[in-house]
PDB file of C-alpha atoms in Angstrom:
ATOM      1  CA  UNK A   1      12.737  -0.053 -10.228  1.00 50.00           C
ATOM      2  CA  UNK A   2      11.680  -3.574  -9.160  1.00 65.00           C
ATOM      3  CA  UNK A   3       9.924  -4.807  -6.048  1.00 84.00           C
ATOM      4  CA  UNK A   4       6.784  -6.495  -4.774  1.00 90.00           C
ATOM      5  CA  UNK A   5       3.669  -4.337  -4.044  1.00 92.00           C
ATOM      6  CA  UNK A   6       0.381  -5.239  -2.647  1.00 93.00           C
ATOM      7  CA  UNK A   7      -2.600  -3.065  -3.739  1.00 93.00           C
ATOM      8  CA  UNK A   8      -5.535  -3.249  -1.322  1.00 90.00           C
ATOM      9  CA  UNK A   9      -8.641  -1.397  -2.516  1.00 89.00           C
ATOM     10  CA  UNK A  10     -12.281  -2.254  -2.942  1.00 86.00           C
ATOM     11  CA  UNK A  11     -12.529  -0.239  -6.188  1.00 88.00           C
ATOM     12  CA  UNK A  12     -11.752  -2.571  -9.108  1.00 93.00           C
ATOM     13  CA  UNK A  13     -10.690   0.310 -11.447  1.00 91.00           C
ATOM     14  CA  UNK A  14      -8.281   1.773  -8.929  1.00 89.00           C
ATOM     15  CA  UNK A  15      -6.652  -1.637  -8.514  1.00 91.00           C
ATOM     16  CA  UNK A  16      -6.521  -2.105 -12.272  1.00 93.00           C
ATOM     17  CA  UNK A  17      -5.056   1.296 -13.027  1.00 90.00           C
ATOM     18  CA  UNK A  18      -2.296   0.997 -10.346  1.00 91.00           C
ATOM     19  CA  UNK A  19      -1.550  -2.608 -11.263  1.00 93.00           C
ATOM     20  CA  UNK A  20      -1.157  -1.803 -15.003  1.00 92.00           C
ATOM     21  CA  UNK A  21       1.067   1.254 -14.393  1.00 89.00           C
ATOM     22  CA  UNK A  22       3.215  -0.310 -11.726  1.00 89.00           C
ATOM     23  CA  UNK A  23       3.793  -3.519 -13.673  1.00 90.00           C
ATOM     24  CA  UNK A  24       5.034  -1.341 -16.446  1.00 87.00           C
ATOM     25  CA  UNK A  25       7.518   0.135 -14.080  1.00 84.00           C
ATOM     26  CA  UNK A  26       8.833  -3.360 -13.304  1.00 85.00           C
ATOM     27  CA  UNK A  27       7.042  -4.106 -10.018  1.00 89.00           C
ATOM     28  CA  UNK A  28       5.540  -7.464  -9.220  1.00 92.00           C
ATOM     29  CA  UNK A  29       1.903  -6.606  -8.319  1.00 94.00           C
ATOM     30  CA  UNK A  30      -0.561  -8.391  -6.080  1.00 95.00           C
ATOM     31  CA  UNK A  31      -4.060  -7.161  -5.328  1.00 94.00           C
ATOM     32  CA  UNK A  32      -6.829  -7.670  -2.865  1.00 91.00           C
ATOM     33  CA  UNK A  33     -10.302  -6.224  -2.511  1.00 88.00           C
ATOM     34  CA  UNK A  34     -10.662  -6.875   1.255  1.00 83.00           C
ATOM     35  CA  UNK A  35      -8.550  -7.509   4.376  1.00 80.00           C
ATOM     36  CA  UNK A  36      -9.286 -11.264   4.367  1.00 82.00           C
ATOM     37  CA  UNK A  37      -7.901 -11.665   0.816  1.00 86.00           C
ATOM     38  CA  UNK A  38      -4.927  -9.400   1.704  1.00 85.00           C
ATOM     39  CA  UNK A  39      -4.006 -11.520   4.720  1.00 82.00           C
ATOM     40  CA  UNK A  40      -4.188 -14.722   2.631  1.00 87.00           C
ATOM     41  CA  UNK A  41      -1.868 -13.206  -0.056  1.00 89.00           C
ATOM     42  CA  UNK A  42       0.608 -11.915   2.640  1.00 85.00           C
ATOM     43  CA  UNK A  43       0.834 -15.284   4.244  1.00 82.00           C
ATOM     44  CA  UNK A  44       3.697 -16.548   2.212  1.00 81.00           C
ATOM     45  CA  UNK A  45       5.116 -13.460   0.591  1.00 86.00           C
ATOM     46  CA  UNK A  46       7.192 -10.390   1.621  1.00 85.00           C
ATOM     47  CA  UNK A  47       6.158  -7.014   0.197  1.00 88.00           C
ATOM     48  CA  UNK A  48       8.291  -3.930  -0.310  1.00 88.00           C
ATOM     49  CA  UNK A  49       5.218  -1.681  -0.262  1.00 89.00           C
ATOM     50  CA  UNK A  50       1.448  -1.791   0.433  1.00 89.00           C
ATOM     51  CA  UNK A  51      -1.090   0.718  -0.874  1.00 90.00           C
ATOM     52  CA  UNK A  52      -3.915   0.350   1.556  1.00 86.00           C
ATOM     53  CA  UNK A  53      -7.436   1.846   1.215  1.00 85.00           C
ATOM     54  CA  UNK A  54      -8.310   3.303   4.586  1.00 79.00           C
ATOM     55  CA  UNK A  55     -12.086   2.738   4.069  1.00 76.00           C
ATOM     56  CA  UNK A  56     -11.521  -1.006   3.990  1.00 74.00           C
ATOM     57  CA  UNK A  57      -9.956  -0.962   7.405  1.00 67.00           C
ATOM     58  CA  UNK A  58     -12.776   0.693   9.365  1.00 63.00           C
ATOM     59  CA  UNK A  59     -11.610   0.622  13.001  1.00 53.00           C
ATOM     60  CA  UNK A  60      -9.055  -2.207  12.599  1.00 61.00           C
ATOM     61  CA  UNK A  61      -6.410  -0.427  10.725  1.00 62.00           C
ATOM     62  CA  UNK A  62      -3.870  -0.244  13.422  1.00 62.00           C
ATOM     63  CA  UNK A  63      -4.267  -4.070  14.084  1.00 66.00           C
ATOM     64  CA  UNK A  64      -3.949  -4.759  10.364  1.00 72.00           C
ATOM     65  CA  UNK A  65      -0.746  -2.692  10.010  1.00 73.00           C
ATOM     66  CA  UNK A  66       0.664  -4.155  13.247  1.00 72.00           C
ATOM     67  CA  UNK A  67       0.595  -7.573  11.574  1.00 73.00           C
ATOM     68  CA  UNK A  68       3.376  -6.272   9.340  1.00 72.00           C
ATOM     69  CA  UNK A  69       5.626  -5.632  12.234  1.00 70.00           C
ATOM     70  CA  UNK A  70       5.938  -9.460  12.735  1.00 72.00           C
ATOM     71  CA  UNK A  71       7.251  -9.919   9.181  1.00 73.00           C
ATOM     72  CA  UNK A  72      11.038 -10.475   8.675  1.00 69.00           C
ATOM     73  CA  UNK A  73      10.927  -7.554   6.175  1.00 75.00           C
ATOM     74  CA  UNK A  74       8.395  -4.847   7.013  1.00 78.00           C
ATOM     75  CA  UNK A  75       6.774  -3.297   3.899  1.00 83.00           C
ATOM     76  CA  UNK A  76       6.292   0.472   3.457  1.00 84.00           C
ATOM     77  CA  UNK A  77       2.635   1.116   4.026  1.00 84.00           C
ATOM     78  CA  UNK A  78       0.758   3.923   2.458  1.00 85.00           C
ATOM     79  CA  UNK A  79      -2.870   4.738   3.337  1.00 81.00           C
ATOM     80  CA  UNK A  80      -5.155   5.776   0.483  1.00 83.00           C
ATOM     81  CA  UNK A  81      -8.493   7.551   0.868  1.00 79.00           C
ATOM     82  CA  UNK A  82     -11.073   9.593  -0.999  1.00 78.00           C
ATOM     83  CA  UNK A  83     -11.278  11.901   1.934  1.00 73.00           C
ATOM     84  CA  UNK A  84      -8.541  14.486   2.475  1.00 65.00           C
ATOM     85  CA  UNK A  85      -9.122  14.701   6.192  1.00 64.00           C
ATOM     86  CA  UNK A  86      -6.522  15.571   8.720  1.00 69.00           C
ATOM     87  CA  UNK A  87      -7.918  12.585  10.635  1.00 69.00           C
ATOM     88  CA  UNK A  88      -6.829  10.176   7.984  1.00 64.00           C
ATOM     89  CA  UNK A  89      -3.378  11.751   7.785  1.00 68.00           C
ATOM     90  CA  UNK A  90      -3.085  11.461  11.555  1.00 72.00           C
ATOM     91  CA  UNK A  91      -4.187   7.746  11.306  1.00 66.00           C
ATOM     92  CA  UNK A  92      -1.488   7.054   8.876  1.00 68.00           C
ATOM     93  CA  UNK A  93       1.135   8.369  11.315  1.00 70.00           C
ATOM     94  CA  UNK A  94      -0.560   6.791  14.363  1.00 71.00           C
ATOM     95  CA  UNK A  95      -0.764   3.401  12.675  1.00 69.00           C
ATOM     96  CA  UNK A  96       2.811   3.457  11.532  1.00 71.00           C
ATOM     97  CA  UNK A  97       2.182   4.079   7.838  1.00 75.00           C
ATOM     98  CA  UNK A  98       4.805   5.932   5.757  1.00 77.00           C
ATOM     99  CA  UNK A  99       2.352   8.291   4.208  1.00 76.00           C
ATOM    100  CA  UNK A 100      -1.131   9.214   3.028  1.00 78.00           C
ATOM    101  CA  UNK A 101      -2.399   9.423  -0.537  1.00 81.00           C
ATOM    102  CA  UNK A 102      -5.596  11.183  -1.492  1.00 81.00           C
ATOM    103  CA  UNK A 103      -7.874   9.904  -4.190  1.00 81.00           C
ATOM    104  CA  UNK A 104      -8.038  10.794  -7.024  1.00 82.00           C
ATOM    105  CA  UNK A 105      -4.364  10.697  -7.331  1.00 83.00           C
ATOM    106  CA  UNK A 106      -2.022  11.121 -10.220  1.00 86.00           C
ATOM    107  CA  UNK A 107       0.152   8.160 -11.124  1.00 83.00           C
ATOM    108  CA  UNK A 108       3.199  10.393 -10.894  1.00 84.00           C
ATOM    109  CA  UNK A 109       2.415  10.943  -7.150  1.00 85.00           C
ATOM    110  CA  UNK A 110       2.580   7.152  -6.640  1.00 86.00           C
ATOM    111  CA  UNK A 111       5.883   6.909  -8.505  1.00 83.00           C
ATOM    112  CA  UNK A 112       7.385   9.713  -6.399  1.00 82.00           C
ATOM    113  CA  UNK A 113       6.410   8.077  -3.140  1.00 81.00           C
ATOM    114  CA  UNK A 114       7.610   4.563  -4.111  1.00 81.00           C
ATOM    115  CA  UNK A 115      10.880   6.027  -5.579  1.00 80.00           C
ATOM    116  CA  UNK A 116      11.492   7.965  -2.351  1.00 76.00           C
ATOM    117  CA  UNK A 117      11.114   4.935  -0.003  1.00 72.00           C
ATOM    118  CA  UNK A 118      12.530   2.240  -2.206  1.00 72.00           C
ATOM    119  CA  UNK A 119      15.408   3.900  -3.955  1.00 68.00           C
ATOM    120  CA  UNK A 120      17.994   2.941  -1.388  1.00 55.00           C
ATOM    121  CA  UNK A 121      16.846  -0.731  -1.309  1.00 52.00           C
ATOM    122  CA  UNK A 122      18.986  -3.133  -3.352  1.00 46.00           C
ATOM    123  CA  UNK A 123      16.790  -5.504  -5.263  1.00 42.00           C
ATOM    124  CA  UNK A 124      17.975  -8.743  -6.927  1.00 40.00           C
TER     125      UNK A 124
END
């Protein structure tokens, strides 16, 4: 599997673990620790998927995800959170995200989600 993924999380270890594993699966990985850095990275690149820590977004999550709607190719967005709250799961749906991932997660969970949404996409 190949593709471009943005990991947006304020926890350095989470970014590192995801980056190392997903690179090993053939993905091209970019990472950001805040929304400003993420927006700068996204300016000239198209992503297949974005793993987005909901705690970083505070109350601007919907606006942030709406920015993807203007891209020629919209990435699949997954919200990630330490809290397994129904509220966060509902936010994921309300904001247009493809799903919700609770921390701590197993790497196999990430693989399953990415395979599910990216398997039908033809990559160069």
